[in-house]
Short mmCIF file of C-alpha atoms in Angstrom, two decimals:
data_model
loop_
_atom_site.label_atom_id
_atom_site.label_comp_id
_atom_site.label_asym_id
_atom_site.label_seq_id
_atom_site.Cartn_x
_atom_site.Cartn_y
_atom_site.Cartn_z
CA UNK A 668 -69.52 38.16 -165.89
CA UNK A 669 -68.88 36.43 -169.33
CA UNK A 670 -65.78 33.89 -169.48
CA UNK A 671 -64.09 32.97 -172.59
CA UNK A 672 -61.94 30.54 -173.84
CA UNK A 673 -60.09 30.67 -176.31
CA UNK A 674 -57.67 28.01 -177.56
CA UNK A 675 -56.41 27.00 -174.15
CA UNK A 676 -53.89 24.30 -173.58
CA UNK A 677 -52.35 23.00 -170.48
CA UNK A 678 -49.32 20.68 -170.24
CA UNK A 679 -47.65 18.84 -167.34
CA UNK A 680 -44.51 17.85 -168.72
CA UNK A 681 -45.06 15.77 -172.53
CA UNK A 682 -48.70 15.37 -170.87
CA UNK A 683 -51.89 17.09 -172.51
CA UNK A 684 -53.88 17.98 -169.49
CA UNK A 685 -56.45 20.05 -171.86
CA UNK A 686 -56.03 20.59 -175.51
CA UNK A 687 -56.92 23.49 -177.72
CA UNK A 688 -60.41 24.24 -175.50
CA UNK A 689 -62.77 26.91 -176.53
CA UNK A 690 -65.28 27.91 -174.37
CA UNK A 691 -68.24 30.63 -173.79
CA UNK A 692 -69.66 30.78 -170.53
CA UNK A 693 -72.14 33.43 -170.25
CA UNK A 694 -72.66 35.93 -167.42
CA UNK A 695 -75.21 34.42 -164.68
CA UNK A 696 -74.89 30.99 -166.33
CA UNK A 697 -74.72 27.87 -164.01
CA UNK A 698 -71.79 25.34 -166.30
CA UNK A 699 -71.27 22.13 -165.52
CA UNK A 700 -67.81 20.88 -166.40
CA UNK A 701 -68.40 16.83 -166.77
CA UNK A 702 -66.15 13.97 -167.41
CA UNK A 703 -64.09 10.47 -166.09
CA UNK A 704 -61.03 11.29 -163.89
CA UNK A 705 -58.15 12.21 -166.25
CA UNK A 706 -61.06 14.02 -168.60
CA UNK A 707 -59.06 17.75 -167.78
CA UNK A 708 -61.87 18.82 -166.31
CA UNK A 709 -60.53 19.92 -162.87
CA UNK A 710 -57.32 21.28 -164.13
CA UNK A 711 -60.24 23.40 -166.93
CA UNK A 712 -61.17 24.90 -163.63
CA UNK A 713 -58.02 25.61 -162.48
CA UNK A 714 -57.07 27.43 -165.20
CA UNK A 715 -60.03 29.63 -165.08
CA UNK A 716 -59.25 30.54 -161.35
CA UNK A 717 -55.56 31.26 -161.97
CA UNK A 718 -54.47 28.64 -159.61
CA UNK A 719 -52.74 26.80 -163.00
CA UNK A 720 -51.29 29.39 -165.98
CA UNK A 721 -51.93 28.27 -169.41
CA UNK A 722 -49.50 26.58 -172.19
CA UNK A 723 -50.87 28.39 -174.62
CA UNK A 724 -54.14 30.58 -175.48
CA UNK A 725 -56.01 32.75 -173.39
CA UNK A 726 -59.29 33.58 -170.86
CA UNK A 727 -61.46 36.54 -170.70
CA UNK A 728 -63.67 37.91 -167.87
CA UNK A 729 -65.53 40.13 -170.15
CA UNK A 730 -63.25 42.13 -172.08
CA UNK A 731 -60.24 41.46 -169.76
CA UNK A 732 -57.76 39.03 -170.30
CA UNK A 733 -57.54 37.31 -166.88
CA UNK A 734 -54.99 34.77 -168.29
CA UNK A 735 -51.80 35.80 -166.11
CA UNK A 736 -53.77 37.30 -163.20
CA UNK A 737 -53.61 36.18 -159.75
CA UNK A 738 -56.74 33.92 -158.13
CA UNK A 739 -56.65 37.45 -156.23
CA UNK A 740 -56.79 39.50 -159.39
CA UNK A 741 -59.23 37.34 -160.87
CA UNK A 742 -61.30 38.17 -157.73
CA UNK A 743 -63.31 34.59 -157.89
CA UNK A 744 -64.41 32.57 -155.08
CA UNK A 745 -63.59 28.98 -155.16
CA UNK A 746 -64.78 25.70 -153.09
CA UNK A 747 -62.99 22.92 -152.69
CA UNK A 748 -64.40 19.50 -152.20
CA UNK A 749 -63.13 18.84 -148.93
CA UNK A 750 -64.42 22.55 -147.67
CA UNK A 751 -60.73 23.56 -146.85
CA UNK A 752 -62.04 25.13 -143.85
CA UNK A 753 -60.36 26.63 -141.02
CA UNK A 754 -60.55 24.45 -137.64
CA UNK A 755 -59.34 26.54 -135.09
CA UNK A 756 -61.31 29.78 -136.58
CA UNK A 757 -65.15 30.27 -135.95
CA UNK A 758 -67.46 29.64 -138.48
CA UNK A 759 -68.35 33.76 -138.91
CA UNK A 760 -64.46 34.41 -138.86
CA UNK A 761 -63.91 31.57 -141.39
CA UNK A 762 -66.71 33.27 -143.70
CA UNK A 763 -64.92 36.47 -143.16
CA UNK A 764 -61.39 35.48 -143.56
CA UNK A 765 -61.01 36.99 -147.04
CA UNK A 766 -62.30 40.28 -146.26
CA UNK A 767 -59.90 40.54 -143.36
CA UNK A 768 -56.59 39.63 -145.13
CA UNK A 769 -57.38 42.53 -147.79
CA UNK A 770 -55.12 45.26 -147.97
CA UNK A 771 -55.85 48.02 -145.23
CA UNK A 772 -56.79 50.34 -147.29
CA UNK A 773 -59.49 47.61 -149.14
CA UNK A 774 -60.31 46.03 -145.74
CA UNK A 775 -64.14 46.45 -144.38
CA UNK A 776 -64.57 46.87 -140.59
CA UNK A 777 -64.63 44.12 -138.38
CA UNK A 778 -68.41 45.08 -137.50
CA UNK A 779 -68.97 45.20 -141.17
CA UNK A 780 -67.09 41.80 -141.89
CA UNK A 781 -69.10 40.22 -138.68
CA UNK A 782 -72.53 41.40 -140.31
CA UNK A 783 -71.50 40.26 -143.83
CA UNK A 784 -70.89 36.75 -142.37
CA UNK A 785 -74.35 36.85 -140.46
CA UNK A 786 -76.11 37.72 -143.64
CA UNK A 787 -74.68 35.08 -145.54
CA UNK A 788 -75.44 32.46 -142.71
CA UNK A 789 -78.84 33.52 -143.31
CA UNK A 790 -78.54 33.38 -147.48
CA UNK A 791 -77.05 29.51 -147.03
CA UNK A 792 -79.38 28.27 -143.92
CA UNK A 793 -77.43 28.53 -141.57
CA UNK A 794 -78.74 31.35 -139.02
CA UNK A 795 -76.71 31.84 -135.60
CA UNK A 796 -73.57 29.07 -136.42
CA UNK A 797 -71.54 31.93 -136.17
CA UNK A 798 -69.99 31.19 -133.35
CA UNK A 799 -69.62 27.30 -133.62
CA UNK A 800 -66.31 25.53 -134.85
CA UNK A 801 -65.89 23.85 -138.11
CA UNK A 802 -65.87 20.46 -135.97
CA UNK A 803 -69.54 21.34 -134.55
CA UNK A 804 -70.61 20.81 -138.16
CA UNK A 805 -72.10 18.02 -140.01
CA UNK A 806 -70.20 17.92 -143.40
CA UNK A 807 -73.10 19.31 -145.64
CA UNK A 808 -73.07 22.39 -143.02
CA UNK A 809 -69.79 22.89 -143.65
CA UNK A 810 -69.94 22.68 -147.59
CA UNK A 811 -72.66 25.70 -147.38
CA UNK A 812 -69.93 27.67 -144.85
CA UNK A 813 -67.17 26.80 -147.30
CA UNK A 814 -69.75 28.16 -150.36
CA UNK A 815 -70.74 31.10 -147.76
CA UNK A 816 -66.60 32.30 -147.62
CA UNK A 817 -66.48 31.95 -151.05
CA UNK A 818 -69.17 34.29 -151.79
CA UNK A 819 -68.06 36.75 -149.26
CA UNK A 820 -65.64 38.02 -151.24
CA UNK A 821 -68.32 39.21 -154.08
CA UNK A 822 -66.39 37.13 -156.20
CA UNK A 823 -66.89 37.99 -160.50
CA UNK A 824 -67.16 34.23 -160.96
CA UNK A 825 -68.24 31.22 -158.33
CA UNK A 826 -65.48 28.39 -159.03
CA UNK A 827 -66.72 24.85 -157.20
CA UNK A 828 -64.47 21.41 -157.56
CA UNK A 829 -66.51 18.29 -156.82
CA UNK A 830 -68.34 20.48 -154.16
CA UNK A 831 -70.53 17.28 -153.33
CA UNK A 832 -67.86 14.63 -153.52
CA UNK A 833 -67.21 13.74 -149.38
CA UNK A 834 -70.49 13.47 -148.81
CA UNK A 835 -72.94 10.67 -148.90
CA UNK A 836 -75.53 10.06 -151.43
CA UNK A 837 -78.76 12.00 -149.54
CA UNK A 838 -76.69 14.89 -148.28
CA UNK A 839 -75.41 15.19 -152.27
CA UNK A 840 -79.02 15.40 -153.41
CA UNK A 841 -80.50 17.73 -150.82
CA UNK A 842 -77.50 19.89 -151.38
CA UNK A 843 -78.02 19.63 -155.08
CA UNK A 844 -81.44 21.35 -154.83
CA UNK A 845 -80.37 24.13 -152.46
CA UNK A 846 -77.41 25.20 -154.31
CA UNK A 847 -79.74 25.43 -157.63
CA UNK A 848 -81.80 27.90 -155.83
CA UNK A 849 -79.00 29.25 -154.44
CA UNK A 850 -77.98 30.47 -157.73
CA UNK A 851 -81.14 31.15 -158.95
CA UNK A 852 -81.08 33.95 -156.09
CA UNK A 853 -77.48 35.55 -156.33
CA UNK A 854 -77.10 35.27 -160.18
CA UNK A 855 -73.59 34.42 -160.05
CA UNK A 856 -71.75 33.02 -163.09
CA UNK A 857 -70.87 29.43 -161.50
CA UNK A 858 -68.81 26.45 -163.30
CA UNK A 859 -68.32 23.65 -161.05
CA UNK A 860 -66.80 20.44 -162.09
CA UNK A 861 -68.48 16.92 -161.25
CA UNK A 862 -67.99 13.24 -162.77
CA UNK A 863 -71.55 12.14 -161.39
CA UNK A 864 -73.73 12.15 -164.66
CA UNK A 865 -77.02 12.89 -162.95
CA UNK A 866 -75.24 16.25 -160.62
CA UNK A 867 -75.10 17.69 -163.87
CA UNK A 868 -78.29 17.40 -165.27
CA UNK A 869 -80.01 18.30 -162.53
CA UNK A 870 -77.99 21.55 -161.83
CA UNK A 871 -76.65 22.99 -164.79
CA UNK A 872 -78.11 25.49 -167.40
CA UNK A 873 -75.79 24.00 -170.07
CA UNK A 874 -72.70 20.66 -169.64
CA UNK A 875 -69.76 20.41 -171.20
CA UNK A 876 -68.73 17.10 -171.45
CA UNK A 877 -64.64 16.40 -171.34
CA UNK A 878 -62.85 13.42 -172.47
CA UNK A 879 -58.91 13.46 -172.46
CA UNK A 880 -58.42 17.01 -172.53
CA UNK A 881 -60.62 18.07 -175.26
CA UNK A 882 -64.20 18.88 -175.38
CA UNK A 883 -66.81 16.21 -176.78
CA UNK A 884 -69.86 18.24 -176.51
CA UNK A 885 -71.68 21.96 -174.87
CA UNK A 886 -75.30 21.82 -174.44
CA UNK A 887 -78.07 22.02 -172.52
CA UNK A 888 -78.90 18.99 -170.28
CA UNK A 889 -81.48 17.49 -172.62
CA UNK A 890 -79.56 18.19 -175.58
CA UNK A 891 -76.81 15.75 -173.73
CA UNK A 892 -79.07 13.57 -172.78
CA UNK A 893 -81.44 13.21 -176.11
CA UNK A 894 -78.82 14.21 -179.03
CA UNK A 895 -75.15 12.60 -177.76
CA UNK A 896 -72.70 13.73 -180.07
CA UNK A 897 -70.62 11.03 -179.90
CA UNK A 898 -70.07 7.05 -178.84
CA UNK A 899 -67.93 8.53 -175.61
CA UNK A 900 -70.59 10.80 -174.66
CA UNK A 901 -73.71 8.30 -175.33
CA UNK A 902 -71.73 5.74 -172.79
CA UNK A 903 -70.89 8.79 -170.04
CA UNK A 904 -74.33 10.18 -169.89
CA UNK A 905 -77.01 7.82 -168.58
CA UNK A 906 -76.94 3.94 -169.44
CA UNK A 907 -76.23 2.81 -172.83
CA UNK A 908 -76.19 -0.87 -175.17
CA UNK A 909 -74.05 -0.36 -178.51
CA UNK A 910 -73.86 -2.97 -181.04
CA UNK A 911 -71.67 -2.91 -184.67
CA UNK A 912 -73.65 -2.61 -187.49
CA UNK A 913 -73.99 -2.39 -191.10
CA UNK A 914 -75.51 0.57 -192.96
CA UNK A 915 -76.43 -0.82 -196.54
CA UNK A 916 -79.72 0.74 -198.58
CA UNK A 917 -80.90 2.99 -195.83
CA UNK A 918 -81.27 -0.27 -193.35
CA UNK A 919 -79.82 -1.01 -190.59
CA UNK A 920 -78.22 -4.58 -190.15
CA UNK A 921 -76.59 -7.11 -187.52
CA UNK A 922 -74.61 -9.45 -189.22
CA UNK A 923 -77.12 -10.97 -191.90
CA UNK A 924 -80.14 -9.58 -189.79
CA UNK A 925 -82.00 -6.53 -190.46
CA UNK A 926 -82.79 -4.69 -187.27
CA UNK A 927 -86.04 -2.86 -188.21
CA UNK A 928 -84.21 0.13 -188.60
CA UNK A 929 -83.43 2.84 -191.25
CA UNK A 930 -81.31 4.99 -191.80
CA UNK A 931 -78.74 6.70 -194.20
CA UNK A 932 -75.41 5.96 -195.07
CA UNK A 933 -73.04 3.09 -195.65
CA UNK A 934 -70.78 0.85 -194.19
CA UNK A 935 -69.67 -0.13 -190.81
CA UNK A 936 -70.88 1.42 -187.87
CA UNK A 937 -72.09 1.79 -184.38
CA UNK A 938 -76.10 1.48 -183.13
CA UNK A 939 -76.14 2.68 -179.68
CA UNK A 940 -79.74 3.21 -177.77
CA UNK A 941 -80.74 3.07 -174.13
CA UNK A 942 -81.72 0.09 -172.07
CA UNK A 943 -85.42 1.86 -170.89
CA UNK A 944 -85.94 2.51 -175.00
CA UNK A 945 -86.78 -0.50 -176.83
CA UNK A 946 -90.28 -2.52 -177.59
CA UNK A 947 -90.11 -5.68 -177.40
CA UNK A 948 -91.78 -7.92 -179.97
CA UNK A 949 -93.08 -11.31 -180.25
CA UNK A 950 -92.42 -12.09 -184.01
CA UNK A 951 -90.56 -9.64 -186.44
CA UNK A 952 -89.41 -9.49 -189.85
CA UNK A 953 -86.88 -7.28 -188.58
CA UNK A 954 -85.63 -6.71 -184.90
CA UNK A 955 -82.76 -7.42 -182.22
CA UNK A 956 -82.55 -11.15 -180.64
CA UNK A 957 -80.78 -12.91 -178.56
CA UNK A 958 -81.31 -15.49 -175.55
CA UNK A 959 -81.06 -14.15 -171.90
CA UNK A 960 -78.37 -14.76 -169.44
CA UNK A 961 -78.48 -12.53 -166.57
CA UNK A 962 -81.46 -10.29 -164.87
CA UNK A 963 -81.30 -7.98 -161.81
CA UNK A 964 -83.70 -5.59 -160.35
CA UNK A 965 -83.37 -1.46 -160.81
CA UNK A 966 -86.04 0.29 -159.32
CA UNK A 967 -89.24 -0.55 -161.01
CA UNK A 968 -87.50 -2.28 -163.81
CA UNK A 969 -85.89 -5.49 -164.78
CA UNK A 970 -82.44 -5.23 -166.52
CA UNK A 971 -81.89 -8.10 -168.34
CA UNK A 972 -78.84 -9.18 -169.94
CA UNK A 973 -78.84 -10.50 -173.39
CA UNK A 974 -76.73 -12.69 -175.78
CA UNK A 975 -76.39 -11.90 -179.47
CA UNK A 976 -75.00 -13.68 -182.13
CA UNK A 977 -73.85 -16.66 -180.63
CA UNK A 978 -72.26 -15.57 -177.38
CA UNK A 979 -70.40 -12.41 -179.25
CA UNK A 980 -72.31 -9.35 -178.51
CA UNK A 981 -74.06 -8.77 -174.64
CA UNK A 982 -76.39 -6.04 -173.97
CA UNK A 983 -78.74 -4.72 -172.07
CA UNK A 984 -82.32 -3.69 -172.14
CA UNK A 985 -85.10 -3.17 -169.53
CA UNK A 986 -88.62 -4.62 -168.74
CA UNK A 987 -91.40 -4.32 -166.87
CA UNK A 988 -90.43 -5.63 -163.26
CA UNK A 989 -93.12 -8.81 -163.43
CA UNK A 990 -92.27 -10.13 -167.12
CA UNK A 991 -90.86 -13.32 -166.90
CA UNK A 992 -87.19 -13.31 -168.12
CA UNK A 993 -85.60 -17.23 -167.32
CA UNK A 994 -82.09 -17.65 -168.28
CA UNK A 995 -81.79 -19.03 -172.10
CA UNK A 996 -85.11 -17.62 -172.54
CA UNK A 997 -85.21 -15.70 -176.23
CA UNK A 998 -86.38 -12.17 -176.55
CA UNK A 999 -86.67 -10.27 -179.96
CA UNK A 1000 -86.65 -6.22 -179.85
CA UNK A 1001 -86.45 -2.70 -181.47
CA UNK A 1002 -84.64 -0.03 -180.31
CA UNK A 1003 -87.41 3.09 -180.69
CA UNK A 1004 -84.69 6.00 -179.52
CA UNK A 1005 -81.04 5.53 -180.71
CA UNK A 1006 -78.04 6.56 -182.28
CA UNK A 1007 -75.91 5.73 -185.21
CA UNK A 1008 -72.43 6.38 -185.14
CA UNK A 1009 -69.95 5.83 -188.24
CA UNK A 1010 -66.68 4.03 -187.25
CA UNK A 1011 -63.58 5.45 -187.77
CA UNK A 1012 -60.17 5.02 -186.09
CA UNK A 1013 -60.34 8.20 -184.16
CA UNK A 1014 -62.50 10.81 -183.30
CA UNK A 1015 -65.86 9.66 -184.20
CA UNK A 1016 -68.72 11.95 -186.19
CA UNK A 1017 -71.34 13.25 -184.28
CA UNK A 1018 -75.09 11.50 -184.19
CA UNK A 1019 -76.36 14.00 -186.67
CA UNK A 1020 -74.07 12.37 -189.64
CA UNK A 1021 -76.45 10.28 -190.04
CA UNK A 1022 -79.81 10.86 -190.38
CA UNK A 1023 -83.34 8.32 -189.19
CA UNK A 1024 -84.82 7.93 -192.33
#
């Protein structure tokens, strides 16, 4: 099932919830929707569900407009982060609670319903909980019964909000992986909405990355990753250093340094690379340095902390986890994967602006 978007706006009162979005989410596609609380991400998924109506524009589910339907209308299946489950029901009658409260006429038979929940207790890993309670569970289990009632429905779209929010960081990334295949199996078109950075990458066919109601950036995860269209999108996904600079005949320079780096353009803007991309040099005609003032350990690496231009620019970079980095020590480098930004009061140009020369 294809969703489109087309123009959609959402207000709660004078506030802009989501702005003027436009959207294609293609049938059997698995969409991340990623962004900072306040980003309109979850009320995005809202809208799509029918459980908020629209300001103004409209959705499609293929050729229909869906945009005042019902959640029932819509027919999608939705899973909530805190799993929203029934306590006092089974876990085969929760899976089969939307079959049963279809009209009459609609409504399977209860041996039907019984063997639709036992086959999807097999599909999510879960063979013979039927007849536990929702309290027998450990909270992943219940997240795949939750997912298991939402796809008993044969829902047109799979709808999930922060499916892997309640529940702690091993859980999240074993769940992660089974869902993925999951999907892979049933072919569902699935959006669900996240804030964790590294959820969406590893899940999603493509990411669209929200910021104060309006879309930054679609794209695949390594387009997000490699090509960030903007500042707010190179500081959201993974780790990033920025630094104001000065774009004057094709080089790049920090205050009255040159940086070693080229690249059209002119006037003020904004370098931006990763802390794991840099060399770092010994002596340099051109190059980033500064004087260290803080180190910690992550993972194999050492982030250090660095000083630049007398106390007013920090950032970071990493090294290898047995270089020596003392406080006050100085350490020249080169970014060798980053970004140039132009500033501007505003919405800022994408990455590809400005090309590396």
């Amino acid at each position: 099932m294809d969703i489109r978007i087309e123009e959609l706006s959402k207000q709660f009162g004078r506030y802009p919830a989501v702005e003027n979005v436009s959207l294609h989410i293609r049938s059997g596609e698995l969409v991340a929707l990623l962004g900072p609380s306040g980003s309109g991400k979850t009320t995005l998924l809202r809208l799509i569900a029918g459980l908020e109506q629209p300001t103004g524009g409209r959705i499609l589910f293929g050729d229909e407009d869906a945009s005042r339907k019902s959640v029932q209308e819509r027919n999608v299946g939705f899973v909530f982060q805190h799993y929203a489950l029934f306590k006092h029901m089974s876990v085969a009658d929760n899976i089969g609670f939307g079959l049963r409260v279809r009209p009459r006429a609609q409504r399977p038979r209860r041996a039907d319903i019984r063997a639709r929940a036992a086959e999807l207790l097999d599909l999510v890993q879960l063979p013979g909980y039927g007849d536990r309670f929702p309290a027998q569970l450990s909270g992943g289990q219940r997240q795949r019964v939750a997912l298991a009632r939402a796809l008993a429905i044969e829902p047109r779209v799979l709808l999930l909000d922060e499916p892997f929010g309640a529940l702690d960081a091993k859980v999240r990334k074993d769940l992660r992986r089974w869902l993925r295949e999951l999907h892979d199996k049933t072919g569902h078109t699935t959006v669900f909405v996240t804030h964790d950075q590294e959820e969406a990458i590893e899940l999603a066919d493509r990411v669209v990355v929200l910021n104060k109601g309006v879309i930054e950036q679609v794209g695949t995860p390594d387009e997000i990753y490699d090509a960030p269209a903007s500042p707010f999108v190179h500081g959201f996904i993974g780790e990033a250093s920025s630094l104001p600079v000065t774009l004057s005949n094709r080089e790049v320079w920090l205050e009255d340094r040159w940086t070693g780096l080229r690249c059209n353009g002119t006037g003020e803007a904004l370098l931006f690379f990763r802390p794991n991309a840099v060399d770092v040099v010994e002596e340099c005609t051109g190059c980033i340095a500064g004087v260290v003032v803080g180190s910690r350990r992550v993972a194999d690496r050492k982030r250090v902390e660095i000083e630049i231009g007398k106390g007013r620019h920090r950032i970071e970079i990493d090294l290898p986890a047995d270089r020596s980095a003392a406080e006050r020590h100085r350490i020249a480098f080169r970014p060798t994967n980053w970004h140039i930004y132009p500033s501007a009061v505003g919405r800022v140009a994408p990455a590809r602006a400005l090309v590396d020369a």
